[in-house]
PDB file of C-alpha atoms in Angstrom:
ATOM      1  CA  MET A  63      21.381  12.536  35.005  1.00  0.00           C
ATOM      2  CA  ASP A  64      21.655  12.162  38.805  1.00  0.00           C
ATOM      3  CA  THR A  65      20.388   9.419  41.093  1.00  0.00           C
ATOM      4  CA  GLU A  66      17.384  11.402  42.313  1.00  0.00           C
ATOM      5  CA  GLU A  67      16.189  12.030  38.756  1.00  0.00           C
ATOM      6  CA  ILE A  68      16.741   8.405  37.691  1.00  0.00           C
ATOM      7  CA  SER A  69      14.720   7.147  40.668  1.00  0.00           C
ATOM      8  CA  GLN A  70      11.626   8.733  39.111  1.00  0.00           C
ATOM      9  CA  VAL A  71      11.795   6.875  35.806  1.00  0.00           C
ATOM     10  CA  ARG A  72      11.172   3.300  36.957  1.00  0.00           C
ATOM     11  CA  GLY A  73       8.102   2.202  35.009  1.00  0.00           C
ATOM     12  CA  ALA A  74       8.339   5.200  32.647  1.00  0.00           C
ATOM     13  CA  LYS A  75       8.145   4.946  28.873  1.00  0.00           C
ATOM     14  CA  VAL A  76      11.497   4.705  27.071  1.00  0.00           C
ATOM     15  CA  ILE A  77      11.878   6.441  23.702  1.00  0.00           C
ATOM     16  CA  ASP A  78      14.782   6.332  21.270  1.00  0.00           C
ATOM     17  CA  LEU A  79      16.737   9.263  19.857  1.00  0.00           C
ATOM     18  CA  ASN A  80      14.024   9.737  17.197  1.00  0.00           C
ATOM     19  CA  GLY A  81      11.186   9.772  19.715  1.00  0.00           C
ATOM     20  CA  ASP A  82       9.905   6.276  18.881  1.00  0.00           C
ATOM     21  CA  LYS A  83       8.681   4.155  21.798  1.00  0.00           C
ATOM     22  CA  ILE A  84      10.960   1.264  22.796  1.00  0.00           C
ATOM     23  CA  GLY A  85       9.316  -0.033  25.967  1.00  0.00           C
ATOM     24  CA  LYS A  86       9.269   0.862  29.648  1.00  0.00           C
ATOM     25  CA  VAL A  87      11.864   0.923  32.424  1.00  0.00           C
ATOM     26  CA  GLU A  88      11.836  -2.205  34.565  1.00  0.00           C
ATOM     27  CA  GLU A  89      14.934  -1.480  36.653  1.00  0.00           C
ATOM     28  CA  ILE A  90      17.841   0.977  36.966  1.00  0.00           C
ATOM     29  CA  TYR A  91      21.357  -0.317  37.711  1.00  0.00           C
ATOM     30  CA  LEU A  92      24.095   1.695  39.439  1.00  0.00           C
ATOM     31  CA  ASP A  93      27.845   1.381  39.004  1.00  0.00           C
ATOM     32  CA  LYS A  94      29.539  -0.117  42.062  1.00  0.00           C
ATOM     33  CA  GLU A  95      32.477   2.274  42.065  1.00  0.00           C
ATOM     34  CA  THR A  96      30.745   5.576  41.219  1.00  0.00           C
ATOM     35  CA  ASP A  97      27.197   4.898  42.455  1.00  0.00           C
ATOM     36  CA  LYS A  98      26.019   6.511  39.206  1.00  0.00           C
ATOM     37  CA  PRO A  99      23.217   5.123  37.015  1.00  0.00           C
ATOM     38  CA  GLU A 100      24.790   2.941  34.306  1.00  0.00           C
ATOM     39  CA  TRP A 101      22.154   0.623  32.810  1.00  0.00           C
ATOM     40  CA  ALA A 102      18.398   0.608  32.332  1.00  0.00           C
ATOM     41  CA  LEU A 103      16.642  -2.746  32.057  1.00  0.00           C
ATOM     42  CA  VAL A 104      13.863  -2.073  29.530  1.00  0.00           C
ATOM     43  CA  ASN A 105      10.816  -4.233  28.854  1.00  0.00           C
ATOM     44  CA  THR A 106      10.291  -4.496  25.095  1.00  0.00           C
ATOM     45  CA  GLY A 107       8.249  -6.638  22.760  1.00  0.00           C
ATOM     46  CA  MET A 108       4.537  -7.314  22.889  1.00  0.00           C
ATOM     47  CA  PHE A 109       3.215  -7.055  26.462  1.00  0.00           C
ATOM     48  CA  GLY A 110       6.794  -6.481  27.720  1.00  0.00           C
ATOM     49  CA  SER A 111       7.766 -10.075  27.101  1.00  0.00           C
ATOM     50  CA  HIS A 112      11.442  -9.287  26.496  1.00  0.00           C
ATOM     51  CA  SER A 113      13.992  -7.363  28.569  1.00  0.00           C
ATOM     52  CA  THR A 114      16.997  -5.541  27.156  1.00  0.00           C
ATOM     53  CA  PHE A 115      19.874  -3.700  28.822  1.00  0.00           C
ATOM     54  CA  VAL A 116      20.305  -0.124  27.528  1.00  0.00           C
ATOM     55  CA  PRO A 117      23.178   2.174  28.556  1.00  0.00           C
ATOM     56  CA  LEU A 118      22.106   5.376  30.287  1.00  0.00           C
ATOM     57  CA  GLN A 119      25.032   7.272  28.810  1.00  0.00           C
ATOM     58  CA  GLY A 120      23.618  10.304  26.984  1.00  0.00           C
ATOM     59  CA  SER A 121      20.056   9.702  28.205  1.00  0.00           C
ATOM     60  CA  SER A 122      17.732  12.508  29.277  1.00  0.00           C
ATOM     61  CA  ARG A 123      14.240  13.124  30.599  1.00  0.00           C
ATOM     62  CA  GLN A 124      11.640  14.260  28.070  1.00  0.00           C
ATOM     63  CA  GLY A 125       8.625  15.080  30.199  1.00  0.00           C
ATOM     64  CA  ASP A 126       7.605  11.812  31.859  1.00  0.00           C
ATOM     65  CA  ASP A 127       9.619   9.767  29.351  1.00  0.00           C
ATOM     66  CA  LEU A 128      13.244   8.608  29.364  1.00  0.00           C
ATOM     67  CA  GLN A 129      14.996   9.263  26.051  1.00  0.00           C
ATOM     68  CA  VAL A 130      18.098   7.167  25.358  1.00  0.00           C
ATOM     69  CA  SER A 131      20.800   8.016  22.826  1.00  0.00           C
ATOM     70  CA  PHE A 132      20.247   4.923  20.662  1.00  0.00           C
ATOM     71  CA  ASP A 133      17.664   4.070  18.032  1.00  0.00           C
ATOM     72  CA  LYS A 134      14.871   1.552  18.521  1.00  0.00           C
ATOM     73  CA  GLU A 135      16.268  -1.115  16.193  1.00  0.00           C
ATOM     74  CA  GLN A 136      19.698  -1.044  17.845  1.00  0.00           C
ATOM     75  CA  VAL A 137      18.108  -1.589  21.249  1.00  0.00           C
ATOM     76  CA  LYS A 138      15.886  -4.425  20.024  1.00  0.00           C
ATOM     77  CA  ASP A 139      18.872  -6.085  18.309  1.00  0.00           C
ATOM     78  CA  ALA A 140      20.963  -5.996  21.494  1.00  0.00           C
ATOM     79  CA  PRO A 141      22.397  -9.343  22.674  1.00  0.00           C
ATOM     80  CA  GLY A 142      19.891 -11.282  24.715  1.00  0.00           C
ATOM     81  CA  VAL A 143      20.786 -11.314  28.399  1.00  0.00           C
ATOM     82  CA  ASP A 144      18.756 -13.124  31.037  1.00  0.00           C
ATOM     83  CA  ALA A 145      17.926 -10.465  33.595  1.00  0.00           C
ATOM     84  CA  GLY A 146      17.110 -13.128  36.152  1.00  0.00           C
ATOM     85  CA  LYS A 147      20.733 -14.161  36.658  1.00  0.00           C
ATOM     86  CA  GLU A 148      24.120 -12.516  37.073  1.00  0.00           C
ATOM     87  CA  LEU A 149      25.563 -10.692  34.069  1.00  0.00           C
ATOM     88  CA  SER A 150      28.945 -12.155  33.145  1.00  0.00           C
ATOM     89  CA  GLN A 151      31.915 -10.008  32.204  1.00  0.00           C
ATOM     90  CA  SER A 152      31.805 -11.285  28.622  1.00  0.00           C
ATOM     91  CA  GLU A 153      28.101 -10.430  28.350  1.00  0.00           C
ATOM     92  CA  GLU A 154      28.717  -6.913  29.618  1.00  0.00           C
ATOM     93  CA  ALA A 155      31.591  -6.480  27.167  1.00  0.00           C
ATOM     94  CA  GLU A 156      29.358  -7.741  24.351  1.00  0.00           C
ATOM     95  CA  LEU A 157      26.715  -5.158  25.262  1.00  0.00           C
ATOM     96  CA  TYR A 158      29.327  -2.407  25.218  1.00  0.00           C
ATOM     97  CA  ARG A 159      30.482  -3.494  21.763  1.00  0.00           C
ATOM     98  CA  HIS A 160      26.917  -3.666  20.446  1.00  0.00           C
ATOM     99  CA  TYR A 161      26.203  -0.094  21.493  1.00  0.00           C
ATOM    100  CA  GLY A 162      29.561   1.135  20.186  1.00  0.00           C
ATOM    101  CA  LEU A 163      30.828   2.200  23.617  1.00  0.00           C
ATOM    102  CA  ASP A 164      34.400   1.946  24.869  1.00  0.00           C
ATOM    103  CA  TYR A 165      35.090  -1.048  27.085  1.00  0.00           C
ATOM    104  CA  SER A 166      38.627  -1.464  28.473  1.00  0.00           C
ATOM    105  CA  GLU A 167      40.215  -4.890  27.914  1.00  0.00           C
ATOM    106  CA  ALA A 168      42.119  -4.365  31.170  1.00  0.00           C
ATOM    107  CA  SER A 169      38.966  -4.477  33.271  1.00  0.00           C
ATOM    108  CA  SER A 170      38.657  -5.784  36.790  1.00  0.00           C
ATOM    109  CA  ASP A 171      37.155  -9.134  37.713  1.00  0.00           C
ATOM    110  CA  SER A 172      33.882  -7.390  38.400  1.00  0.00           C
ATOM    111  CA  GLY A 173      33.530  -6.516  34.732  1.00  0.00           C
ATOM    112  CA  LEU A 174      33.679  -2.793  35.513  1.00  0.00           C
ATOM    113  CA  PRO A 175      36.212  -0.361  33.970  1.00  0.00           C
ATOM    114  CA  GLU A 176      39.719  -0.688  35.355  1.00  0.00           C
ATOM    115  CA  GLY A 177      40.064   0.632  38.882  1.00  0.00           C
ATOM    116  CA  GLY A 178      37.377  -1.422  40.654  1.00  0.00           C
ATOM    117  CA  THR A 179      38.811  -3.722  43.316  1.00  0.00           C
ATOM    118  CA  GLY A 180      36.395  -6.606  42.831  1.00  0.00           C
ATOM    119  CA  THR A 181      37.495  -8.046  46.200  1.00  0.00           C
ATOM    120  CA  GLY A 182      36.471  -8.014  49.826  1.00  0.00           C
ATOM    121  CA  VAL A 183      32.759  -8.534  49.173  1.00  0.00           C
ATOM    122  CA  THR A 184      30.890 -11.419  50.723  1.00  0.00           C
ATOM    123  CA  ASP A 185      28.140 -13.068  48.687  1.00  0.00           C
ATOM    124  CA  THR A 186      25.335 -14.669  50.703  1.00  0.00           C
ATOM    125  CA  THR A 187      25.469 -17.657  48.347  1.00  0.00           C
ATOM    126  CA  GLY A 188      29.003 -18.431  49.543  1.00  0.00           C
ATOM    127  CA  THR A 189      30.735 -17.510  46.266  1.00  0.00           C
ATOM    128  CA  ASP A 190      34.021 -15.637  46.646  1.00  0.00           C
ATOM    129  CA  ALA A 191      33.838 -12.195  44.969  1.00  0.00           C
ATOM    130  CA  THR A 192      37.347 -12.639  43.526  1.00  0.00           C
ATOM    131  CA  THR A 193      36.311 -15.446  41.192  1.00  0.00           C
ATOM    132  CA  GLY A 194      35.530 -13.072  38.365  1.00  0.00           C
ATOM    133  CA  GLU A 195      31.767 -13.452  38.581  1.00  0.00           C
ATOM    134  CA  VAL A 196      30.112 -10.288  37.442  1.00  0.00           C
ATOM    135  CA  GLN A 197      28.232  -8.115  39.691  1.00  0.00           C
ATOM    136  CA  ASP A 198      25.316  -6.758  37.610  1.00  0.00           C
ATOM    137  CA  ARG A 199      22.313  -8.382  39.209  1.00  0.00           C
ATOM    138  CA  SER A 200      18.567  -7.912  39.468  1.00  0.00           C
ATOM    139  CA  MET A 201      16.741  -6.416  42.447  1.00  0.00           C
ATOM    140  CA  SER A 202      15.920  -9.758  44.068  1.00  0.00           C
ATOM    141  CA  ASP A 203      19.592 -10.836  43.961  1.00  0.00           C
ATOM    142  CA  MET A 204      20.752  -7.565  45.530  1.00  0.00           C
ATOM    143  CA  ASN A 205      18.573  -7.457  48.622  1.00  0.00           C
ATOM    144  CA  ALA A 206      20.968  -9.744  50.527  1.00  0.00           C
ATOM    145  CA  ASP A 207      24.260  -8.215  49.367  1.00  0.00           C
ATOM    146  CA  ALA A 208      25.069  -4.485  49.421  1.00  0.00           C
ATOM    147  CA  GLY A 209      27.963  -3.056  47.422  1.00  0.00           C
ATOM    148  CA  TYR A 210      28.239  -6.030  45.065  1.00  0.00           C
ATOM    149  CA  GLY A 211      28.863  -4.800  41.515  1.00  0.00           C
ATOM    150  CA  ASP A 212      26.388  -2.686  39.529  1.00  0.00           C
ATOM    151  CA  ARG A 213      23.290  -2.440  41.646  1.00  0.00           C
ATOM    152  CA  PRO A 214      19.625  -1.560  41.210  1.00  0.00           C
ATOM    153  CA  LEU A 215      18.820   1.958  42.331  1.00  0.00           C
ATOM    154  CA  GLU A 216      16.830   0.937  45.414  1.00  0.00           C
ATOM    155  CA  THR A 217      19.982  -0.519  47.033  1.00  0.00           C
ATOM    156  CA  ALA A 218      22.116   2.575  46.342  1.00  0.00           C
ATOM    157  CA  GLU A 219      21.852   3.893  49.886  1.00  0.00           C
ATOM    158  CA  VAL A 220      22.669   0.619  51.629  1.00  0.00           C
ATOM    159  CA  ASP A 221      25.918   0.808  53.620  1.00  0.00           C
ATOM    160  CA  GLN A 222      28.695  -0.615  51.438  1.00  0.00           C
ATOM    161  CA  GLY A 223      31.373  -0.561  54.114  1.00  0.00           C
ATOM    162  CA  ASP A 224      30.297  -3.729  55.934  1.00  0.00           C
ATOM    163  CA  THR A 225      32.055  -6.695  54.293  1.00  0.00           C
ATOM    164  CA  SER A 226      32.096  -8.956  57.300  1.00  0.00           C
ATOM    165  CA  GLY A 227      29.787 -11.464  55.696  1.00  0.00           C
ATOM    166  CA  THR A 228      26.585 -10.357  57.464  1.00  0.00           C
ATOM    167  CA  THR A 229      23.566  -9.531  55.371  1.00  0.00           C
ATOM    168  CA  ASP A 230      21.740  -6.190  55.512  1.00  0.00           C
ATOM    169  CA  THR A 231      18.169  -6.246  56.773  1.00  0.00           C
ATOM    170  CA  GLY A 232      15.391  -4.871  54.607  1.00  0.00           C
ATOM    171  CA  HIS A 233      13.189  -2.038  55.880  1.00  0.00           C
ATOM    172  CA  ASP A 234      10.132  -4.284  56.005  1.00  0.00           C
ATOM    173  CA  THR A 235      11.835  -7.009  58.048  1.00  0.00           C
ATOM    174  CA  SER A 236      11.377  -7.015  61.797  1.00  0.00           C
ATOM    175  CA  GLY A 237      14.512  -7.065  63.891  1.00  0.00           C
ATOM    176  CA  PRO A 238      16.885  -4.907  65.883  1.00  0.00           C
ATOM    177  CA  SER A 239      18.579  -3.406  62.815  1.00  0.00           C
ATOM    178  CA  THR A 240      15.425  -2.141  61.088  1.00  0.00           C
ATOM    179  CA  ASP A 241      13.998   1.362  61.229  1.00  0.00           C
ATOM    180  CA  ASP A 242      10.601   2.191  62.726  1.00  0.00           C
ATOM    181  CA  ALA A 243       8.705   2.452  59.431  1.00  0.00           C
ATOM    182  CA  MET A 244       7.618   0.115  56.693  1.00  0.00           C
ATOM    183  CA  THR A 245       6.917   0.842  53.059  1.00  0.00           C
ATOM    184  CA  ARG A 246       3.412   0.377  51.706  1.00  0.00           C
ATOM    185  CA  SER A 247       3.165  -0.111  47.951  1.00  0.00           C
ATOM    186  CA  GLU A 248       0.381  -0.568  45.482  1.00  0.00           C
ATOM    187  CA  GLU A 249       0.107  -1.271  41.794  1.00  0.00           C
ATOM    188  CA  GLU A 250      -1.046   1.496  39.480  1.00  0.00           C
ATOM    189  CA  LEU A 251      -2.733   0.769  36.184  1.00  0.00           C
ATOM    190  CA  ARG A 252      -0.889   2.386  33.302  1.00  0.00           C
ATOM    191  CA  VAL A 253      -2.745   2.133  30.025  1.00  0.00           C
ATOM    192  CA  GLY A 254      -1.273   2.978  26.653  1.00  0.00           C
ATOM    193  CA  THR A 255      -2.098   2.233  23.059  1.00  0.00           C
ATOM    194  CA  ARG A 256      -0.345   0.514  20.217  1.00  0.00           C
ATOM    195  CA  LYS A 257      -1.245   0.474  16.558  1.00  0.00           C
ATOM    196  CA  GLN A 258      -2.105  -2.831  14.923  1.00  0.00           C
ATOM    197  CA  GLU A 259      -3.216  -3.723  11.423  1.00  0.00           C
ATOM    198  CA  THR A 260      -6.952  -4.404  11.091  1.00  0.00           C
ATOM    199  CA  GLY A 261      -7.202  -5.028   7.367  1.00  0.00           C
ATOM    200  CA  LYS A 262      -6.400  -3.764   3.891  1.00  0.00           C
ATOM    201  CA  VAL A 263      -8.471  -1.678   1.468  1.00  0.00           C
ATOM    202  CA  ARG A 264      -7.678  -1.745  -2.238  1.00  0.00           C
ATOM    203  CA  LEU A 265      -8.815   0.612  -4.988  1.00  0.00           C
ATOM    204  CA  ARG A 266      -9.515  -1.394  -8.134  1.00  0.00           C
ATOM    205  CA  LYS A 267     -11.184  -0.612 -11.476  1.00  0.00           C
ATOM    206  CA  HIS A 268     -12.777  -2.929 -14.014  1.00  0.00           C
ATOM    207  CA  VAL A 269     -14.529  -2.515 -17.378  1.00  0.00           C
ATOM    208  CA  VAL A 270     -18.329  -2.570 -17.608  1.00  0.00           C
ATOM    209  CA  THR A 271     -20.130  -2.640 -20.986  1.00  0.00           C
ATOM    210  CA  GLU A 272     -23.492  -0.937 -21.354  1.00  0.00           C
ATOM    211  CA  ASN A 273     -25.727  -0.090 -24.320  1.00  0.00           C
ATOM    212  CA  VAL A 274     -26.123   3.577 -25.226  1.00  0.00           C
ATOM    213  CA  THR A 275     -28.914   4.763 -27.574  1.00  0.00           C
ATOM    214  CA  GLN A 276     -28.850   8.193 -29.180  1.00  0.00           C
ATOM    215  CA  THR A 277     -31.144   9.791 -31.813  1.00  0.00           C
ATOM    216  CA  VAL A 278     -29.257  11.189 -34.810  1.00  0.00           C
ATOM    217  CA  PRO A 279     -30.945  13.266 -37.595  1.00  0.00           C
ATOM    218  CA  VAL A 280     -30.198  11.903 -41.119  1.00  0.00           C
ATOM    219  CA  GLN A 281     -31.128  13.228 -44.562  1.00  0.00           C
ATOM    220  CA  ARG A 282     -32.089  11.404 -47.760  1.00  0.00           C
ATOM    221  CA  GLU A 283     -32.943  12.458 -51.288  1.00  0.00           C
ATOM    222  CA  GLU A 284     -36.345  11.677 -52.855  1.00  0.00           C
ATOM    223  CA  VAL A 285     -37.468  12.143 -56.494  1.00  0.00           C
ATOM    224  CA  HIS A 286     -40.584  13.885 -57.646  1.00  0.00           C
ATOM    225  CA  ILE A 287     -41.918  15.023 -61.065  1.00  0.00           C
ATOM    226  CA  GLU A 288     -42.164  18.667 -62.027  1.00  0.00           C
ATOM    227  CA  ARG A 289     -44.305  19.694 -65.022  1.00  0.00           C
ATOM    228  CA  GLU A 290     -44.020  23.038 -66.804  1.00  0.00           C
ATOM    229  CA  PRO A 291     -45.929  24.339 -69.830  1.00  0.00           C
ATOM    230  CA  ILE A 292     -44.215  25.208 -73.169  1.00  0.00           C
ATOM    231  CA  THR A 293     -43.535  28.892 -73.321  1.00  0.00           C
ATOM    232  CA  ASP A 294     -41.511  31.183 -75.462  1.00  0.00           C
ATOM    233  CA  ALA A 295     -38.698  30.804 -72.968  1.00  0.00           C
ATOM    234  CA  ASN A 296     -38.362  27.007 -73.264  1.00  0.00           C
ATOM    235  CA  VAL A 297     -39.794  26.257 -76.715  1.00  0.00           C
ATOM    236  CA  GLY A 298     -36.297  25.939 -78.168  1.00  0.00           C
ATOM    237  CA  ASP A 299     -35.269  23.225 -75.703  1.00  0.00           C
ATOM    238  CA  ALA A 300     -38.569  21.458 -76.147  1.00  0.00           C
ATOM    239  CA  THR A 301     -38.297  21.150 -79.951  1.00  0.00           C
ATOM    240  CA  SER A 302     -34.546  20.520 -80.264  1.00  0.00           C
ATOM    241  CA  GLY A 303     -34.856  16.756 -80.608  1.00  0.00           C
ATOM    242  CA  PRO A 304     -36.861  14.435 -82.840  1.00  0.00           C
ATOM    243  CA  ALA A 305     -40.524  15.075 -82.921  1.00  0.00           C
ATOM    244  CA  ILE A 306     -41.391  11.534 -81.772  1.00  0.00           C
ATOM    245  CA  SER A 307     -38.781   9.239 -80.122  1.00  0.00           C
ATOM    246  CA  ASP A 308     -37.897   7.022 -77.128  1.00  0.00           C
ATOM    247  CA  GLU A 309     -35.792   8.716 -74.451  1.00  0.00           C
ATOM    248  CA  GLU A 310     -34.491   7.944 -70.922  1.00  0.00           C
ATOM    249  CA  HIS A 311     -33.047  10.156 -68.128  1.00  0.00           C
ATOM    250  CA  GLU A 312     -31.223   8.861 -64.984  1.00  0.00           C
ATOM    251  CA  MET A 313     -30.725  10.645 -61.611  1.00  0.00           C
ATOM    252  CA  THR A 314     -28.612   9.526 -58.608  1.00  0.00           C
ATOM    253  CA  LEU A 315     -30.220   9.665 -55.188  1.00  0.00           C
ATOM    254  CA  SER A 316     -28.282   9.720 -51.862  1.00  0.00           C
ATOM    255  CA  GLU A 317     -28.977   9.642 -48.150  1.00  0.00           C
ATOM    256  CA  GLU A 318     -27.069  10.041 -44.820  1.00  0.00           C
ATOM    257  CA  VAL A 319     -26.423   7.063 -42.561  1.00  0.00           C
ATOM    258  CA  PRO A 320     -25.155   7.141 -38.917  1.00  0.00           C
ATOM    259  CA  VAL A 321     -21.420   6.643 -38.428  1.00  0.00           C
ATOM    260  CA  VAL A 322     -20.338   5.386 -34.958  1.00  0.00           C
ATOM    261  CA  ASP A 323     -16.915   6.125 -33.429  1.00  0.00           C
ATOM    262  CA  LYS A 324     -15.752   5.662 -29.821  1.00  0.00           C
ATOM    263  CA  GLN A 325     -13.101   7.616 -27.927  1.00  0.00           C
ATOM    264  CA  ALA A 326     -11.861   7.155 -24.316  1.00  0.00           C
ATOM    265  CA  VAL A 327     -12.175  10.430 -22.422  1.00  0.00           C
ATOM    266  CA  PRO A 328     -10.804  10.977 -18.835  1.00  0.00           C
ATOM    267  CA  LYS A 329     -13.660  11.896 -16.511  1.00  0.00           C
ATOM    268  CA  GLU A 330     -12.334  12.059 -12.911  1.00  0.00           C
ATOM    269  CA  ARG A 331      -9.544  11.131 -10.495  1.00  0.00           C
ATOM    270  CA  ILE A 332     -10.313   8.772  -7.613  1.00  0.00           C
ATOM    271  CA  ARG A 333      -8.027   7.952  -4.676  1.00  0.00           C
ATOM    272  CA  LEU A 334      -8.205   6.362  -1.227  1.00  0.00           C
ATOM    273  CA  ASP A 335      -7.689   8.444   1.896  1.00  0.00           C
ATOM    274  CA  LYS A 336      -7.934   7.742   5.626  1.00  0.00           C
ATOM    275  CA  ASP A 337      -9.729   9.608   8.386  1.00  0.00           C
ATOM    276  CA  VAL A 338      -8.912   9.058  12.050  1.00  0.00           C
ATOM    277  CA  THR A 339     -11.833   8.730  14.415  1.00  0.00           C
ATOM    278  CA  THR A 340     -11.518   8.510  18.180  1.00  0.00           C
ATOM    279  CA  ASP A 341     -13.533   6.024  20.203  1.00  0.00           C
ATOM    280  CA  GLU A 342     -13.471   5.305  23.912  1.00  0.00           C
ATOM    281  CA  THR A 343     -12.705   1.789  25.105  1.00  0.00           C
ATOM    282  CA  GLN A 344     -12.854   0.654  28.710  1.00  0.00           C
ATOM    283  CA  VAL A 345      -9.929  -1.386  30.014  1.00  0.00           C
ATOM    284  CA  SER A 346     -10.128  -3.293  33.284  1.00  0.00           C
ATOM    285  CA  GLU A 347      -7.348  -5.108  35.098  1.00  0.00           C
ATOM    286  CA  ASP A 348      -6.740  -6.353  38.635  1.00  0.00           C
ATOM    287  CA  VAL A 349      -4.202  -4.366  40.646  1.00  0.00           C
ATOM    288  CA  ARG A 350      -2.738  -5.233  44.011  1.00  0.00           C
ATOM    289  CA  ARG A 351      -2.071  -3.039  47.009  1.00  0.00           C
ATOM    290  CA  GLU A 352      -0.604  -3.561  50.402  1.00  0.00           C
ATOM    291  CA  GLU A 353      -2.646  -2.843  53.503  1.00  0.00           C
ATOM    292  CA  ILE A 354      -1.145  -2.390  56.931  1.00  0.00           C
ATOM    293  CA  ASP A 355      -2.789  -3.711  60.075  1.00  0.00           C
ATOM    294  CA  VAL A 356      -1.771  -2.973  63.632  1.00  0.00           C
ATOM    295  CA  ASP A 357      -1.488  -5.858  66.095  1.00  0.00           C
ATOM    296  CA  ASP A 358      -1.476  -4.365  69.583  1.00  0.00           C
ATOM    297  CA  ASP A 359      -0.428  -7.011  72.123  1.00  0.00           C
ATOM    298  CA  SER A 360      -0.506  -4.523  75.000  1.00  0.00           C
ATOM    299  CA  ARG A 361      -4.316  -4.652  75.238  1.00  0.00           C
ATOM    300  CA  ARG A 362      -4.543  -8.404  75.675  1.00  0.00           C
TER     301      ARG A 362
END
């Protein structure tokens, strides 16, 4: 990934090797010796409240996004480094170890791989560059000191050959060493979405008792008397006993009664599912822009 390509990713979304969003690029840092992109300072956490250094080794552009060769959890677990101050050599070495990258023990005082001189650079704060202070610094620290350690991308084209102790003049500063143009910038509103939990839905069943009435047909036996006259066919049975006597006959009667039995029978399967609906929400925020006025003293 070259310098021209990296210059387009400031403010872009950063995704991990699995495509999960990590945050967005706050700043790109260049190596002092090679002038190649080395670190990305990434805003992570809710509302970008945390900044983490991520190596650009193995990174690539995926559309408008920057994909790094590390997973989201590894980036978020990186050692905390205050981006507002200089990065010490031990902090840089700790970052290398966290990401599993090679870091030479025989490194120069600048904290860069062996071969960097780490000398002959004048710091506008009066600190000698040979004291071993590291040279990875934020954009605001770099404006007054070109060629000092790993640098943000915007200072990559500043002349590094002048080590006489004079400071370089910014393009928007009036003076004999500036060019004839100034940069006008403005803030652009970039709106994204994040998923948050709104509640929980549970599927629960309970037992309800209700009364069920059904009509069931039942049978019963009833007795009635049948009379038949004496005929030749039954005269024998009719005269087989005593002529006059007491006698008794008994008959058993029966009837059907309802019998109730209950059995649990599966009726249906019920589950919870989710549908995604899309709504439109308006987001408003104040953005700033620079306006340029012309003061023409020649007409006074």
